[in-house]
Short mmCIF file of the C-alpha atoms (twelve columns), coordinates in Angstrom:
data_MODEL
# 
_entry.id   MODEL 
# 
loop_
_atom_site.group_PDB 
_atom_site.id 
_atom_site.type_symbol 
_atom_site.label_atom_id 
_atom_site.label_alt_id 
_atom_site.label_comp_id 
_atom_site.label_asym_id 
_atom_site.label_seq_id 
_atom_site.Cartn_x 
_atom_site.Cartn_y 
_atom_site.Cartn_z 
_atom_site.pdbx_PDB_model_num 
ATOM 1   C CA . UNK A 1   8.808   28.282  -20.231 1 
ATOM 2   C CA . UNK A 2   8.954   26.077  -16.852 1 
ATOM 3   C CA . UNK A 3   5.827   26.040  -14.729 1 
ATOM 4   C CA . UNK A 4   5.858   28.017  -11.381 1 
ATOM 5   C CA . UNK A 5   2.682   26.627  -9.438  1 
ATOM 6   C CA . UNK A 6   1.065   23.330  -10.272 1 
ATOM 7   C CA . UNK A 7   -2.769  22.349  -9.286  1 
ATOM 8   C CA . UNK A 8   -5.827  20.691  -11.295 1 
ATOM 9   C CA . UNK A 9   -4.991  16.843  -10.207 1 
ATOM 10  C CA . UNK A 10  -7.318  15.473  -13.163 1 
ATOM 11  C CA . UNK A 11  -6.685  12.500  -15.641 1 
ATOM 12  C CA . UNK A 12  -6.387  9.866   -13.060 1 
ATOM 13  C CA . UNK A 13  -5.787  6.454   -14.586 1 
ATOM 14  C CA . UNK A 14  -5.016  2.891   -13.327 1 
ATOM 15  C CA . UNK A 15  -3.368  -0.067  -15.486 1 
ATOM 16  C CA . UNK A 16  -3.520  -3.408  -13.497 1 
ATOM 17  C CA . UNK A 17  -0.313  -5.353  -13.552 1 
ATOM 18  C CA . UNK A 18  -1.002  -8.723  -15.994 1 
ATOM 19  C CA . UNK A 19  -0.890  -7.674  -19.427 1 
ATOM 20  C CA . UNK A 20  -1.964  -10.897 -21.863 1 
ATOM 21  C CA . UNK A 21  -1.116  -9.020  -24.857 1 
ATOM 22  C CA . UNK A 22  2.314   -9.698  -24.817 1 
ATOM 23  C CA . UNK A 23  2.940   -5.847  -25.174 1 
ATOM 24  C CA . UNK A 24  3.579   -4.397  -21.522 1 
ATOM 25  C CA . UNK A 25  3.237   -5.733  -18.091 1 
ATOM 26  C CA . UNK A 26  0.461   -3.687  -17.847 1 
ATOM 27  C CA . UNK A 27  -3.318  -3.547  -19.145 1 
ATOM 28  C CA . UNK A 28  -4.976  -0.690  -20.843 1 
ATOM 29  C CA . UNK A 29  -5.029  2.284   -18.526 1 
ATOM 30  C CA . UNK A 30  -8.871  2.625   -17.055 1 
ATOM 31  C CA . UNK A 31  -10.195 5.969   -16.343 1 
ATOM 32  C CA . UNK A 32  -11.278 7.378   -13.192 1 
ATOM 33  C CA . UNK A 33  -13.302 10.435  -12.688 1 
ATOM 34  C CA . UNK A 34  -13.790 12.218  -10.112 1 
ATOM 35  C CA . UNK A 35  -9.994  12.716  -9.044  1 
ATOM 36  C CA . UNK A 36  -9.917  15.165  -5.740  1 
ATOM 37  C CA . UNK A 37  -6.623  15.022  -4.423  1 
ATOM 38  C CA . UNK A 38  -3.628  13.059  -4.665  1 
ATOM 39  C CA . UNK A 39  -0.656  12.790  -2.072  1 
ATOM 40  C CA . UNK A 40  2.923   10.974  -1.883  1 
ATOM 41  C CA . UNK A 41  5.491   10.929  0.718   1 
ATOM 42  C CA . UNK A 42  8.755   9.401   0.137   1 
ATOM 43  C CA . UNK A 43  10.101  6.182   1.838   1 
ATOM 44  C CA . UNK A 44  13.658  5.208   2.745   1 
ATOM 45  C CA . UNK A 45  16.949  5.800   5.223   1 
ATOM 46  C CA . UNK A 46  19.611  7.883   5.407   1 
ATOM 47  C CA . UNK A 47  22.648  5.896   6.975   1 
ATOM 48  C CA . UNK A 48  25.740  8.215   7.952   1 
ATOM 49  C CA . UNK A 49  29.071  7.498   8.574   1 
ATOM 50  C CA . UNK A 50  31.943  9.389   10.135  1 
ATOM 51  C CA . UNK A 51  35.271  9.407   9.959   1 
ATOM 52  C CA . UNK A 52  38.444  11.629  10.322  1 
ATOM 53  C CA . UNK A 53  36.022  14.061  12.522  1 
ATOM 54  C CA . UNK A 54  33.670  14.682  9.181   1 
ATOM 55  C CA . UNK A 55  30.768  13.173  7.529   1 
ATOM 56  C CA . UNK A 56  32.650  10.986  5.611   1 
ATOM 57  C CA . UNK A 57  30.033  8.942   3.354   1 
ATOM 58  C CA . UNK A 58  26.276  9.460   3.235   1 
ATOM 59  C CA . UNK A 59  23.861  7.017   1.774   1 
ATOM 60  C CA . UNK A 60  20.271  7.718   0.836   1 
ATOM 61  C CA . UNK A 61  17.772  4.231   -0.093  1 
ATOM 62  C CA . UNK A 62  14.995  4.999   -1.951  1 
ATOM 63  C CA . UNK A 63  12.243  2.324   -1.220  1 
ATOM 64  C CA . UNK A 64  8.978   3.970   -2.799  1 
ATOM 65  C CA . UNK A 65  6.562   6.412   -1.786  1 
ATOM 66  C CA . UNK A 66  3.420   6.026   0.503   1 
ATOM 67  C CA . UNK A 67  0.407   8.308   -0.355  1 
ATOM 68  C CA . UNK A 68  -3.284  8.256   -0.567  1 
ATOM 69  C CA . UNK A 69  -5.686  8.967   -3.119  1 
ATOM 70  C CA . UNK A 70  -8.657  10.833  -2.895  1 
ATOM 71  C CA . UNK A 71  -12.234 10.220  -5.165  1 
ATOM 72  C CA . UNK A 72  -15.377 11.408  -5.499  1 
ATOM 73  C CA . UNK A 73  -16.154 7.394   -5.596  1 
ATOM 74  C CA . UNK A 74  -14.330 4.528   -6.614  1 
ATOM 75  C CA . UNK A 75  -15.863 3.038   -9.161  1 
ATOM 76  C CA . UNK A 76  -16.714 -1.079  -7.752  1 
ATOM 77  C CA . UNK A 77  -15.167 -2.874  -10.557 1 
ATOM 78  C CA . UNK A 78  -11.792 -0.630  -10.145 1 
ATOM 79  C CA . UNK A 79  -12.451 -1.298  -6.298  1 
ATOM 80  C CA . UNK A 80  -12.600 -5.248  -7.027  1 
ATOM 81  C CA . UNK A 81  -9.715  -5.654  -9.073  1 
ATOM 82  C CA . UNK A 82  -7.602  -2.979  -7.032  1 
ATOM 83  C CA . UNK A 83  -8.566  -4.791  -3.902  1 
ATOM 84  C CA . UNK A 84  -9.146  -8.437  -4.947  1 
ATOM 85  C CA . UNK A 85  -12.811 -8.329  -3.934  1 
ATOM 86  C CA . UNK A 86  -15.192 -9.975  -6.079  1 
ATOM 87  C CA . UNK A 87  -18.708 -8.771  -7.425  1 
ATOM 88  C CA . UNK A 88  -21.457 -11.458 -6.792  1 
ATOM 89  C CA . UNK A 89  -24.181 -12.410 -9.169  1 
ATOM 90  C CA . UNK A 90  -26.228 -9.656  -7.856  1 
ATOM 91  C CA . UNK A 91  -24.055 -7.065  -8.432  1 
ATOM 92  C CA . UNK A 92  -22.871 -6.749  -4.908  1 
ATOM 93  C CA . UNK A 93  -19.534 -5.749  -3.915  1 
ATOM 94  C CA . UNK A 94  -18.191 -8.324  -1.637  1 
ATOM 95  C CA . UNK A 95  -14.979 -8.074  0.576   1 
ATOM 96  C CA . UNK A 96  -13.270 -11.261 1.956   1 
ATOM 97  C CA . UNK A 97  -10.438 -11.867 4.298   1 
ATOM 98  C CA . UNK A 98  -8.429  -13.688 1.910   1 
ATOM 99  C CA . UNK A 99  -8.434  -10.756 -1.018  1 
ATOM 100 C CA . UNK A 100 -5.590  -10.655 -2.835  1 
ATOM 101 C CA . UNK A 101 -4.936  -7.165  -4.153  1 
ATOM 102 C CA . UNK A 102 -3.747  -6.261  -7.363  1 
ATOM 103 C CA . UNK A 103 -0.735  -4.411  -8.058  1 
ATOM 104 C CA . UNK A 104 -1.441  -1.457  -10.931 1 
ATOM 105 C CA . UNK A 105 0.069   1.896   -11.961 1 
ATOM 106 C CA . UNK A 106 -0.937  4.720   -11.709 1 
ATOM 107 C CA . UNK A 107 -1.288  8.008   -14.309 1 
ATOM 108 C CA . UNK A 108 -2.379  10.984  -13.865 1 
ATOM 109 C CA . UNK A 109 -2.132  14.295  -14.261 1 
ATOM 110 C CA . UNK A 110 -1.271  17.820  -13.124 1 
ATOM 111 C CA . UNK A 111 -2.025  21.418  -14.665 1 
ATOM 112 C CA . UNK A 112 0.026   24.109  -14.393 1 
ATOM 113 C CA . UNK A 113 0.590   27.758  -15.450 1 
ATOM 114 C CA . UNK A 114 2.791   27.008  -18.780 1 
ATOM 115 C CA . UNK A 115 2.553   23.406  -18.946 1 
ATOM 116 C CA . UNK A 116 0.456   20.059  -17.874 1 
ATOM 117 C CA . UNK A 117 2.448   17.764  -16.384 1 
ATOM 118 C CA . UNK A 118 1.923   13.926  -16.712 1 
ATOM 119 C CA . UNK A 119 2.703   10.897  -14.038 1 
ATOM 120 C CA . UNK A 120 2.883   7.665   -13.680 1 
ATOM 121 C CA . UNK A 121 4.056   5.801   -10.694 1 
ATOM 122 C CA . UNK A 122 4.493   2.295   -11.666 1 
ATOM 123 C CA . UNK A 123 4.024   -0.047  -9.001  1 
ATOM 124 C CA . UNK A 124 1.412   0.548   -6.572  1 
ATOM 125 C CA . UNK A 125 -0.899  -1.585  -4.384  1 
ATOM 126 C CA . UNK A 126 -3.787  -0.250  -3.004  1 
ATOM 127 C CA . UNK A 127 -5.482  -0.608  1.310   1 
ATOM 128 C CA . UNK A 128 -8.450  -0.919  2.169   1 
ATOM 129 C CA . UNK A 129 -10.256 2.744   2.306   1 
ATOM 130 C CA . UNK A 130 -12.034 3.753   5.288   1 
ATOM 131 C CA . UNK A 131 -15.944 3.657   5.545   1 
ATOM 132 C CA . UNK A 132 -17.378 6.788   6.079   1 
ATOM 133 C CA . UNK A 133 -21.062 7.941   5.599   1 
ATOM 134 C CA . UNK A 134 -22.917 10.979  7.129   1 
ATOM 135 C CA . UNK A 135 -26.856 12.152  7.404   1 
ATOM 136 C CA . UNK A 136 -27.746 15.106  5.265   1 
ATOM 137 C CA . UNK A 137 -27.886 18.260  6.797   1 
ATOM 138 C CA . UNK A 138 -29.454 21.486  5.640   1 
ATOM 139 C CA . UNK A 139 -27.161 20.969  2.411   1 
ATOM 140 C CA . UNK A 140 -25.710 18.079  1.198   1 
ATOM 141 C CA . UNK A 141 -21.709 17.307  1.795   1 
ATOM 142 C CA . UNK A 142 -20.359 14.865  -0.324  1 
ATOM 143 C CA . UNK A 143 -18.326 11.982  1.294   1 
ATOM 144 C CA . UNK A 144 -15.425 10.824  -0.617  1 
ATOM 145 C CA . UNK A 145 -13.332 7.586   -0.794  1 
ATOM 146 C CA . UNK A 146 -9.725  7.847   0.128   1 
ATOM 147 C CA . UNK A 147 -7.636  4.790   -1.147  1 
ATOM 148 C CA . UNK A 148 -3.896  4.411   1.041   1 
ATOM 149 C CA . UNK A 149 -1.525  3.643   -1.216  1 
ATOM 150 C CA . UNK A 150 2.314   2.330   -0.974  1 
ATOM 151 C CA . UNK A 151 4.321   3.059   -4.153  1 
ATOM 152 C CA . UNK A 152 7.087   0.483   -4.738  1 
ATOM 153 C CA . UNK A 153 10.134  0.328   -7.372  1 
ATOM 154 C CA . UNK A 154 10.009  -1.637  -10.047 1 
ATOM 155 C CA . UNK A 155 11.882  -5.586  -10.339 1 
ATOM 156 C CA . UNK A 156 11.586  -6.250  -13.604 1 
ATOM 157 C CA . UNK A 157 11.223  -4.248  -16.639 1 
ATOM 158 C CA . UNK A 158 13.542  -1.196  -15.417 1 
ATOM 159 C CA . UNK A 159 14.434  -2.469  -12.506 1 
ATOM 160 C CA . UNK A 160 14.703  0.312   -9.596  1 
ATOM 161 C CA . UNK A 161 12.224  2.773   -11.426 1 
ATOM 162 C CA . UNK A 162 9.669   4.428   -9.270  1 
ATOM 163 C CA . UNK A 163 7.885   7.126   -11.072 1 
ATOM 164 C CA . UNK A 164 7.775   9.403   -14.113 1 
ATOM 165 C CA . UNK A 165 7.457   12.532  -15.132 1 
ATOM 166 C CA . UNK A 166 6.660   14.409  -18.306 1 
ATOM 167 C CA . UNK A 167 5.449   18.201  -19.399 1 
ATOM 168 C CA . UNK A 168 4.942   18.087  -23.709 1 
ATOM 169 C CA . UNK A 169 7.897   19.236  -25.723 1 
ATOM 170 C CA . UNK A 170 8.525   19.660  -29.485 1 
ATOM 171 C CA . UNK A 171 10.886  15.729  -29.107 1 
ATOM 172 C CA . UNK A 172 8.269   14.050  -26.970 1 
ATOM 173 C CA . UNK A 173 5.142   14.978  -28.135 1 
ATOM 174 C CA . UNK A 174 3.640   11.287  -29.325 1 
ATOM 175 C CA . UNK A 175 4.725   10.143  -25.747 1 
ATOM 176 C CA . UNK A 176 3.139   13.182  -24.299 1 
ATOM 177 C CA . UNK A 177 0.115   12.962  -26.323 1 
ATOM 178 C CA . UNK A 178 -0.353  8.694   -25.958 1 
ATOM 179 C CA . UNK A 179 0.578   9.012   -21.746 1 
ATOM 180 C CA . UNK A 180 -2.993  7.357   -21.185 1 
ATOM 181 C CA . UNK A 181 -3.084  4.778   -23.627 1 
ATOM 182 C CA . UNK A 182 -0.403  2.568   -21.778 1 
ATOM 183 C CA . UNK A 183 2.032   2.250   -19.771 1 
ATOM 184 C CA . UNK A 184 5.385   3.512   -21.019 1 
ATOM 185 C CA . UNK A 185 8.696   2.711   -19.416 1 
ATOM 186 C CA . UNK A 186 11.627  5.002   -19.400 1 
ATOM 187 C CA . UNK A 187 13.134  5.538   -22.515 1 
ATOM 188 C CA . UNK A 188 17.083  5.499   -21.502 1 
ATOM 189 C CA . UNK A 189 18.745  3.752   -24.528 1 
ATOM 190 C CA . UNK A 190 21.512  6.119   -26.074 1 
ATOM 191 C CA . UNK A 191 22.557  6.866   -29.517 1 
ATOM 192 C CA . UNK A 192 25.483  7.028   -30.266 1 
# 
């Protein structure tokens, strides 16, 4: 059965760009918890053109996505490499004007009524989060970290590819079921 409503963003994952394994472009996907909301908005132009008193040819360019993330907290070592900031010999997280971020991908994933559904965008760089912090009231209200994001298409590997998508079937299952331990590319070869 297909899922009618999705919710439950949980599973969040990032896998910096730089494998040295020789396996992927990518390193082992790195867990982060506390996951509270996720967002993407697609990128690109529509160019129209007219002719013989009709829309004659129509042309969509898909150039990514731009989003943000929401955490509890990001963790400061997934903050440092996301954001090319470095952690001092004190332990202190320190932010420079000449950090380089890092590009990484991005997993995650996404219950729903019949089936989870898994996601990967594979190219994304990370902003600078705002700074927010707030006294303590009669209860406490959590702050969270919200990380912009701008998802780009792929140049190498599958050249063009954006994102991902997979819910578990009987034929995918060991994909399904590894999704978090790396980075997997599109599988488009035919048989013939």
């Amino acid at each position: 059965m297909a899922n009618k409503v999705k919710f439950g963003l949980e599973k969040v994952h990032v896998a910096f760009r730089g494998a040295t394994d020789g396996t992927t472009g990518w390193e082992t996907p790195q867990k982060i918890d506390g996951a509270v909301n996720f967002s993407a908005s697609a990128e690109g132009d529509e160019t129209e053109f007219y002719a013989d008193n009709i829309k004659y040819f129509r042309h969509q360019s898909n150039n990514g996505y731009t989003g943000d993330l929401e955490l509890a907290k990001i963790p400061d070592e997934i903050a440092a490499d996301m954001l090319g900031m470095t952690i001092d010999n004190n332990g202190m997280l320190v932010e420079n004007v000449n950090d380089d971020p890092k590009e990484f991908a991005l997993l995650a994933q996404m219950q729903g009524d019949e089936r989870n559904r898994r996601f990967v965008y594979y190219r994304c760089e990370a902003g600078r989060p705002d700074d927010e912090a707030a006294t303590t009231e009669s209860s406490i209200d959590p702050q969270t970290d919200t990380i912009p994001l701008t998802m780009m298409p792929l140049q190498d590997e599958a050249e063009g590819t954006v994102r991902a998508v997979i819910e578990k079937t009987d034929s995918n299952a060991t994909t399904y079921d590894d999704f978090f331990d790396s980075v997997t590319l599109p599988n488009t070869s035919q048989e013939g």
